[in-house]
């Protein structure tokens, strides 16, 4: 590790109100360098735990002037561990989690290091929510900047479709606001282009009337996997936009309230979320229940409870390896392949999800935001997860083989938030026709590629 300029560090210390953490300076550094994926073990030269925009400016200026590799950490959930970097500087936003609701305007302003649970906690008392994901421990930052696929995608679009404005610190240390009026090119690029363009210190989102929903998991035995997947595929392509359900191969948790006959067994599930009128929910679920799920935990549930239902199953520190693709259709042949590989989940935590991204998420055209796959109907993610690092080869091999088998049926690109560090071609295929414009915006706002700990978009020459 190269030595830091101690005089510059002293000056930085005087400038920031947050914490400066360095190797050998106590246990907080050791905690702060951990990210969600237990496979990632990196030792930054310095972590700046920012508390406000001024801290972020000071940290970015320091990293750039000292020629350090710079990582920006939001919720720390990225699979490849983009939020942390060996020998470099981490702009750590984990102390910037403030959320302010404007109930009149139906908007919420969220600091860049917040997690979705912070947002739900703040908006739920107002009976409102904004589209997020399927778990509450994920960071608002990375999830939104890459897309944001969740329970409300079919109803209100991706998280990034609900962005009204962002406040950012750029590579040159300047503070800017980007929205439909100001810095339009930047606003276009951050809606899908990830953390490539600067540090977002706060996000402003539209809110929607979502409070009590009708949702939860339904589970079927593995033998019914092909039949259920085909039914779900046909149903969700035509379903009204106020209903969402994602499909999974999973292991049934070995505990109550799951029936003993299914505990620890491989199975398939659909996790539902209906946001229409509650008095119509039972009626709306009749055709779904006609598929005779073996386990049915679907019912009225407060939105934050649905959002956090799986948090405890996936605590931080597990080993994660994932592969992804978008699909326009799921042919019967593709379903057969899913049945083959989904039946081989290599560990209890491993899973495969298919999220619907039709409905409201289809409304923008592919070039309206950097997120390009508006013509895809499904986002697949194959997730090898286990607590024991010794099982990593098994997880990785399964995920790669599964992906390779399905990839020929895919739309040709993947969701940037659900891939590992898989190289430039993978990034290009995720953005398709939008890639060139992204490189131009990158050249304007980050010409020296300071922000490159991400699914990197190289600045145009
Ligand atoms: C358990 C789990 C569940 C998930 N569920 C979903 C889901 O339901 N839907 C979905 O769409 N995705 C989901 N994801 C994927 C998730 O969107 C990505 O992992 C995302 O990158 C996480 O963002 P983060 O801020 O937590 O991560 P980080 O690792 O902190 O950051 C990820 C990337 O975003 C950048 N970044 C983060 N915050 C900022 C900021 N404020 N300004 C600039 N750059 C920033 C970082 O530099 C990095 O490049 C899930 C991931 C996990 C591990």
XYZ file of C-alpha atoms and ligand atoms in Angstrom:
514
model
C 0.000 0.000 0.000
C 1.426 3.379 -1.008
C 1.874 5.906 1.796
C -0.682 8.662 2.227
C 0.470 12.276 2.346
C 0.106 12.899 6.105
C -0.099 16.679 5.734
C -2.999 16.285 3.287
C -4.657 13.803 5.682
C -4.382 16.357 8.509
C -5.983 18.981 6.306
C -8.755 16.553 5.397
C -9.303 15.765 9.094
C -9.793 19.471 9.752
C -12.336 19.741 6.959
C -14.674 16.856 7.688
C -17.210 16.501 10.491
C -17.580 12.761 9.919
C -15.031 10.026 10.705
C -11.692 9.337 9.066
C -10.864 5.658 9.439
C -7.477 4.135 8.618
C -5.942 0.646 8.928
C -4.599 -0.073 12.389
C -6.686 2.696 13.940
C -9.118 0.583 15.940
C -12.028 -1.742 15.370
C -14.297 0.759 13.635
C -12.112 0.554 10.533
C -12.434 -3.244 10.532
C -16.231 -2.959 10.743
C -16.406 -0.176 8.153
C -14.491 -2.146 5.518
C -16.980 -5.021 5.589
C -19.613 -5.083 2.861
C -22.727 -7.202 2.512
C -21.092 -9.887 0.339
C -18.810 -11.937 2.612
C -16.688 -12.922 -0.427
C -15.292 -9.377 -0.538
C -12.299 -8.642 1.712
C -10.627 -5.319 0.863
C -8.501 -2.889 2.860
C -8.873 0.751 1.859
C -6.136 3.244 2.789
C -8.753 5.608 4.179
C -12.506 5.574 4.734
C -14.276 8.912 5.075
C -17.608 8.430 6.774
C -19.298 11.579 5.581
C -22.109 13.313 7.455
C -22.987 16.015 4.925
C -22.370 17.358 1.435
C -19.349 19.363 2.575
C -17.710 16.140 3.804
C -18.413 14.481 0.459
C -16.825 17.402 -1.393
C -13.737 17.265 0.838
C -13.419 13.494 0.427
C -13.793 13.593 -3.387
C -11.265 16.422 -3.671
C -8.807 14.520 -1.471
C -9.168 11.280 -3.409
C -8.733 13.002 -6.746
C -5.769 15.185 -5.678
C -4.008 12.264 -3.996
C -4.597 10.098 -7.081
C -6.292 7.395 -5.044
C -8.738 4.818 -6.348
C -12.116 6.106 -5.137
C -15.076 3.946 -4.118
C -18.488 5.312 -3.152
C -20.402 3.279 -0.617
C -24.170 3.584 -0.341
C -25.868 0.585 1.263
C -22.876 -1.704 0.608
C -25.023 -4.392 -1.094
C -23.344 -4.658 -4.472
C -22.391 -8.246 -5.389
C -18.888 -7.341 -6.639
C -18.378 -5.071 -3.603
C -18.050 -1.841 -5.566
C -18.486 0.147 -2.351
C -15.020 -0.747 -1.078
C -11.561 -0.644 -2.657
C -8.080 -1.929 -1.799
C -5.538 0.794 -0.954
C -7.849 3.617 -2.018
C -10.367 6.022 -0.529
C -13.953 5.159 0.364
C -16.549 7.915 0.312
C -18.761 6.176 2.849
C -22.315 7.554 2.957
C -23.563 5.222 5.698
C -24.054 8.120 8.133
C -26.106 10.065 5.582
C -29.482 8.367 5.947
C -31.872 11.254 6.573
C -35.314 11.144 4.941
C -37.763 14.051 4.632
C -41.315 13.539 3.405
C -43.271 16.346 1.760
C -46.848 15.070 2.102
C -48.357 17.983 0.156
C -46.118 17.567 -2.866
C -46.112 13.773 -2.440
C -42.345 13.582 -2.662
C -39.580 12.302 -0.429
C -35.993 13.551 -0.215
C -33.554 10.789 0.780
C -29.855 11.124 1.627
C -27.436 9.079 -0.501
C -26.499 6.481 2.136
C -30.029 5.553 3.222
C -31.403 2.039 3.015
C -34.892 1.251 1.791
C -36.004 0.448 5.342
C -35.187 4.055 6.281
C -37.413 5.321 3.477
C -40.314 2.984 4.281
C -40.108 3.939 7.965
C -40.413 7.622 7.080
C -43.101 7.420 4.376
C -45.403 4.753 5.860
C -46.956 7.036 8.505
C -48.090 9.227 5.589
C -49.659 6.198 3.857
C -47.246 6.485 0.949
C -44.296 4.674 -0.638
C -42.011 4.902 -3.642
C -40.913 1.903 -5.742
C -37.878 0.119 -4.295
C -36.870 -3.566 -4.319
C -37.825 -6.765 -2.493
C -35.781 -6.367 0.673
C -35.382 -3.410 3.016
C -31.661 -3.660 3.808
C -30.490 -2.658 0.303
C -29.087 0.815 -0.292
C -31.205 3.433 -1.966
C -28.106 4.678 -3.836
C -26.918 1.700 -5.848
C -30.405 0.274 -6.354
C -31.833 3.492 -7.808
C -28.828 4.448 -9.938
C -28.839 1.022 -11.639
C -32.618 0.681 -12.023
C -34.675 -0.426 -9.039
C -36.805 -3.508 -9.714
C -39.313 -4.250 -6.986
C -42.844 -4.977 -5.793
C -44.148 -1.747 -7.328
C -42.405 -1.904 -10.734
C -45.477 -2.981 -12.690
C -47.631 -0.403 -10.916
C -45.437 2.700 -10.690
C -42.285 1.848 -12.679
C -38.685 1.322 -11.612
C -37.195 3.336 -8.749
C -35.391 5.530 -11.253
C -38.671 6.278 -13.052
C -39.820 7.939 -9.863
C -36.788 10.181 -9.471
C -37.625 13.868 -9.526
C -34.169 15.265 -8.844
C -30.711 14.405 -7.540
C -28.094 16.463 -5.715
C -24.579 15.429 -6.673
C -20.908 16.049 -6.001
C -18.947 15.695 -9.242
C -15.389 14.486 -9.809
C -14.094 18.076 -9.773
C -15.717 18.632 -6.369
C -18.543 20.821 -7.686
C -22.055 20.440 -6.302
C -24.876 20.272 -8.854
C -28.542 19.444 -9.022
C -29.813 17.376 -11.944
C -33.456 17.067 -12.910
C -35.773 17.513 -15.902
C -34.788 21.207 -16.066
C -31.156 21.449 -14.926
C -28.253 19.329 -16.171
C -30.663 17.210 -18.165
C -27.915 15.065 -19.691
C -26.684 14.135 -16.226
C -30.221 13.388 -15.046
C -30.671 11.083 -18.032
C -27.386 9.281 -17.301
C -27.876 8.701 -13.563
C -31.198 6.972 -14.274
C -29.551 3.632 -14.990
C -25.876 4.555 -15.431
C -24.960 3.671 -11.827
C -22.397 5.578 -9.777
C -20.362 6.549 -12.844
C -21.105 10.259 -12.827
C -20.561 11.437 -9.270
C -21.715 11.019 -5.693
C -25.440 11.472 -5.236
C -25.844 13.145 -1.883
C -29.641 13.087 -2.033
C -32.427 11.670 -4.171
C -35.913 13.117 -4.511
C -38.678 10.652 -5.436
C -42.383 10.770 -6.225
C -44.589 9.088 -3.622
C -47.688 6.989 -4.235
C -50.619 5.958 -2.023
C -49.279 2.556 -0.880
C -49.855 1.625 2.745
C -51.632 -1.673 3.435
C -51.065 -4.131 0.587
C -52.275 -7.699 -0.014
C -49.214 -9.843 -0.449
C -46.740 -12.480 0.700
C -45.483 -15.847 -0.567
C -47.283 -18.834 -2.070
C -45.296 -22.063 -2.360
C -45.697 -25.208 -4.471
C -43.767 -28.500 -4.339
C -40.825 -28.806 -6.738
C -42.670 -31.368 -8.895
C -45.057 -28.588 -9.935
C -42.278 -26.141 -10.865
C -42.691 -26.294 -14.671
C -46.475 -26.075 -14.510
C -46.394 -23.126 -12.069
C -43.722 -21.247 -14.007
C -45.693 -21.570 -17.264
C -48.895 -20.447 -15.582
C -47.143 -17.470 -13.910
C -45.453 -16.428 -17.172
C -48.801 -16.279 -19.005
C -50.634 -14.660 -16.094
C -48.150 -11.888 -15.322
C -47.804 -10.786 -18.949
C -51.506 -9.890 -18.998
C -52.183 -9.071 -15.338
C -53.500 -5.637 -14.344
C -50.747 -3.275 -13.249
C -51.825 -3.153 -9.600
C -50.594 -6.713 -9.061
C -47.035 -7.946 -8.921
C -45.632 -11.394 -8.309
C -42.081 -12.679 -8.715
C -41.169 -16.302 -9.242
C -38.504 -18.217 -7.287
C -36.815 -21.563 -6.903
C -36.118 -21.772 -3.185
C -35.617 -23.937 -0.127
C -38.465 -23.838 2.375
C -37.108 -22.556 5.725
C -36.794 -25.384 8.281
C -38.988 -23.743 10.898
C -42.558 -22.790 11.797
C -44.833 -21.430 10.413
C -43.866 -23.536 7.382
C -45.597 -26.961 7.470
C -43.223 -29.736 8.602
C -43.790 -31.734 5.419
C -42.163 -28.951 3.398
C -39.476 -27.708 5.792
C -35.978 -27.816 4.277
C -37.344 -29.049 0.928
C -36.734 -27.484 -2.463
C -39.804 -25.795 -3.867
C -41.041 -22.975 -6.070
C -42.752 -19.839 -4.915
C -44.389 -16.649 -6.086
C -44.258 -13.611 -3.835
C -47.238 -11.342 -4.436
C -48.010 -7.704 -3.862
C -51.419 -6.276 -4.767
C -51.951 -2.562 -4.237
C -55.526 -2.139 -5.528
C -58.646 -1.743 -3.383
C -58.454 -4.135 -0.409
C -62.141 -5.102 -0.650
C -61.422 -6.545 -4.099
C -58.305 -8.492 -3.085
C -59.936 -11.861 -2.309
C -61.801 -11.787 -5.613
C -58.655 -10.853 -7.516
C -56.733 -13.745 -5.960
C -59.333 -16.398 -6.880
C -57.662 -17.338 -10.217
C -54.289 -17.344 -8.469
C -55.484 -19.571 -5.637
C -57.006 -21.878 -8.255
C -53.374 -22.946 -8.873
C -53.620 -24.719 -5.485
C -50.489 -23.557 -3.660
C -49.327 -25.931 -0.915
C -48.498 -22.986 1.322
C -50.390 -19.702 1.138
C -49.183 -16.850 3.354
C -50.778 -14.140 1.241
C -53.021 -11.610 2.981
C -53.266 -8.002 4.103
C -49.888 -6.734 5.250
C -48.402 -3.282 5.916
C -46.046 -2.280 3.093
C -42.910 -2.062 5.310
C -43.609 -5.581 6.646
C -43.742 -7.042 3.123
C -40.591 -5.135 2.186
C -38.652 -6.520 5.143
C -40.127 -10.066 5.127
C -36.916 -11.670 3.815
C -34.311 -9.459 5.552
C -33.618 -11.980 8.318
C -33.162 -14.859 5.840
C -30.315 -12.974 4.179
C -28.169 -11.302 6.861
C -24.951 -9.488 5.877
C -21.755 -11.515 5.563
C -22.948 -14.497 3.506
C -20.992 -15.485 0.398
C -22.793 -14.248 -2.748
C -22.192 -15.030 -6.399
C -24.806 -14.033 -8.933
C -25.489 -13.996 -12.662
C -28.313 -12.258 -14.486
C -30.089 -11.673 -17.797
C -33.143 -9.918 -19.177
C -35.742 -11.891 -21.147
C -38.442 -10.801 -23.555
C -40.178 -14.160 -23.347
C -39.899 -17.428 -21.466
C -40.369 -20.192 -24.001
C -41.405 -23.685 -22.931
C -37.830 -24.750 -23.686
C -36.526 -22.057 -21.309
C -38.975 -23.251 -18.657
C -37.618 -26.819 -19.026
C -34.091 -25.518 -18.467
C -35.215 -23.601 -15.383
C -36.755 -26.774 -13.991
C -33.491 -28.649 -14.625
C -31.130 -26.114 -13.005
C -33.568 -24.660 -10.447
C -33.984 -28.171 -9.048
C -30.238 -28.253 -8.313
C -30.004 -25.321 -5.854
C -26.543 -25.904 -4.327
C -27.267 -24.618 -0.799
C -30.131 -23.598 1.475
C -29.782 -19.856 0.706
C -29.241 -20.257 -3.035
C -32.149 -19.232 -5.184
C -33.264 -18.116 -8.628
C -35.687 -15.267 -9.085
C -37.550 -13.969 -12.120
C -38.967 -10.473 -11.672
C -41.622 -9.070 -14.005
C -40.618 -5.720 -15.517
C -43.610 -5.066 -17.749
C -46.575 -2.810 -16.932
C -45.592 0.712 -15.857
C -41.883 -0.123 -16.275
C -42.547 -0.418 -20.030
C -43.940 3.088 -20.391
C -40.638 4.966 -20.961
C -38.919 4.321 -24.298
C -35.465 2.624 -24.225
C -33.690 5.945 -24.865
C -35.677 7.981 -22.298
C -33.359 6.928 -19.458
C -29.972 5.205 -19.419
C -31.756 1.983 -18.341
C -32.334 0.471 -21.759
C -34.235 -2.833 -21.511
C -37.762 -1.390 -21.619
C -38.767 -4.102 -24.066
C -37.836 -6.949 -21.707
C -40.594 -8.556 -19.668
C -38.515 -10.482 -17.160
C -35.305 -9.974 -15.148
C -33.651 -13.241 -14.100
C -31.112 -13.509 -11.302
C -29.376 -16.752 -10.363
C -27.992 -16.422 -6.860
C -25.510 -18.785 -5.224
C -25.434 -17.977 -1.486
C -23.967 -19.771 1.525
C -22.336 -18.871 4.845
C -19.307 -21.110 4.231
C -16.537 -19.846 1.888
C -15.535 -23.483 1.285
C -18.716 -23.872 -0.759
C -17.900 -21.000 -3.133
C -16.718 -23.197 -6.030
C -19.993 -25.132 -5.835
C -22.126 -21.959 -5.821
C -20.188 -20.371 -8.651
C -20.215 -23.426 -10.873
C -23.963 -23.909 -10.478
C -24.724 -20.231 -11.193
C -22.469 -20.149 -14.267
C -23.882 -23.370 -15.737
C -27.459 -22.257 -15.093
C -26.757 -18.870 -16.740
C -25.007 -20.434 -19.734
C -27.971 -22.724 -20.357
C -30.521 -19.888 -20.302
C -28.461 -17.127 -21.905
C -29.226 -18.148 -25.528
C -32.918 -17.523 -24.723
C -32.255 -14.077 -23.217
C -32.664 -10.563 -24.595
C -28.858 -10.293 -24.732
C -28.044 -8.120 -21.722
C -28.345 -8.112 -17.947
C -29.421 -5.858 -15.094
C -26.259 -4.012 -13.978
C -27.249 -4.297 -10.322
C -27.270 -8.092 -10.389
C -24.017 -9.031 -12.079
C -20.491 -9.468 -10.773
C -17.404 -7.720 -12.187
C -17.804 -9.269 -15.653
C -15.958 -6.852 -17.920
C -16.646 -4.123 -20.440
C -18.619 -6.189 -22.955
C -21.106 -7.127 -20.259
C -21.558 -3.437 -19.362
C -21.998 -2.489 -23.021
C -24.615 -5.195 -23.523
C -26.540 -3.896 -20.503
C -26.873 -0.434 -22.095
C -27.141 -1.377 -25.777
C -27.849 1.755 -27.879
C -27.560 4.027 -24.849
C -23.903 3.145 -24.245
C -22.407 5.698 -26.643
C -24.372 8.572 -25.134
C -23.361 7.405 -21.654
C -19.676 7.575 -22.623
C -20.214 11.147 -23.805
C -21.920 12.234 -20.593
C -19.153 10.473 -18.657
C -16.525 12.430 -20.630
C -18.267 15.682 -19.706
C -18.705 15.036 -15.964
C -15.897 12.586 -15.111
C -13.327 12.790 -17.947
C -10.566 11.074 -15.952
C -12.801 8.247 -14.767
C -12.357 9.005 -11.058
C -15.559 7.061 -10.352
C -14.662 3.649 -11.730
C -15.494 1.276 -8.859
C -18.759 0.395 -10.570
C -20.093 -1.229 -13.737
C -17.746 1.149 -15.476
C -18.614 3.320 -18.441
C -15.401 4.631 -19.996
C -15.339 8.334 -20.937
C -15.587 8.957 -24.697
C -12.243 10.051 -26.183
C -29.944 -9.056 -0.632
C -30.050 -8.216 -1.859
C -31.306 -7.930 -2.375
C -31.432 -7.131 -3.511
N -32.670 -6.892 -3.994
C -32.828 -6.080 -5.059
C -34.112 -5.761 -5.539
O -35.107 -6.213 -5.017
N -34.223 -4.952 -6.608
C -33.136 -4.419 -7.222
O -33.314 -3.660 -8.184
N -31.904 -4.701 -6.798
C -31.724 -5.523 -5.734
N -30.475 -5.833 -5.297
C -29.331 -5.358 -6.055
C -28.983 -3.960 -5.637
O -29.765 -3.047 -6.369
C -27.500 -3.676 -5.927
O -26.711 -4.573 -5.212
C -27.150 -2.242 -5.581
O -25.924 -1.940 -6.178
C -27.050 -2.028 -4.094
O -26.886 -0.683 -3.806
P -26.127 -0.262 -2.472
O -26.146 1.230 -2.390
O -26.654 -1.036 -1.324
O -24.677 -0.829 -2.766
P -23.195 -0.243 -2.769
O -22.346 -1.453 -2.817
O -22.986 0.709 -1.672
O -23.143 0.543 -4.120
C -23.358 -0.085 -5.358
C -22.872 0.843 -6.471
O -23.630 2.054 -6.448
C -22.789 3.171 -6.201
N -23.479 4.063 -5.262
C -24.185 3.708 -4.159
N -24.707 4.806 -3.588
C -24.306 5.867 -4.335
C -24.533 7.263 -4.258
N -25.287 7.785 -3.302
N -23.964 8.054 -5.209
C -23.204 7.533 -6.222
N -22.969 6.206 -6.330
C -23.520 5.396 -5.388
C -21.516 2.592 -5.611
O -20.410 3.392 -5.871
C -21.416 1.255 -6.314
O -20.825 1.399 -7.581
C -30.300 -6.611 -4.147
C -29.042 -6.886 -3.618
C -28.911 -7.687 -2.506
C -27.557 -8.022 -1.987
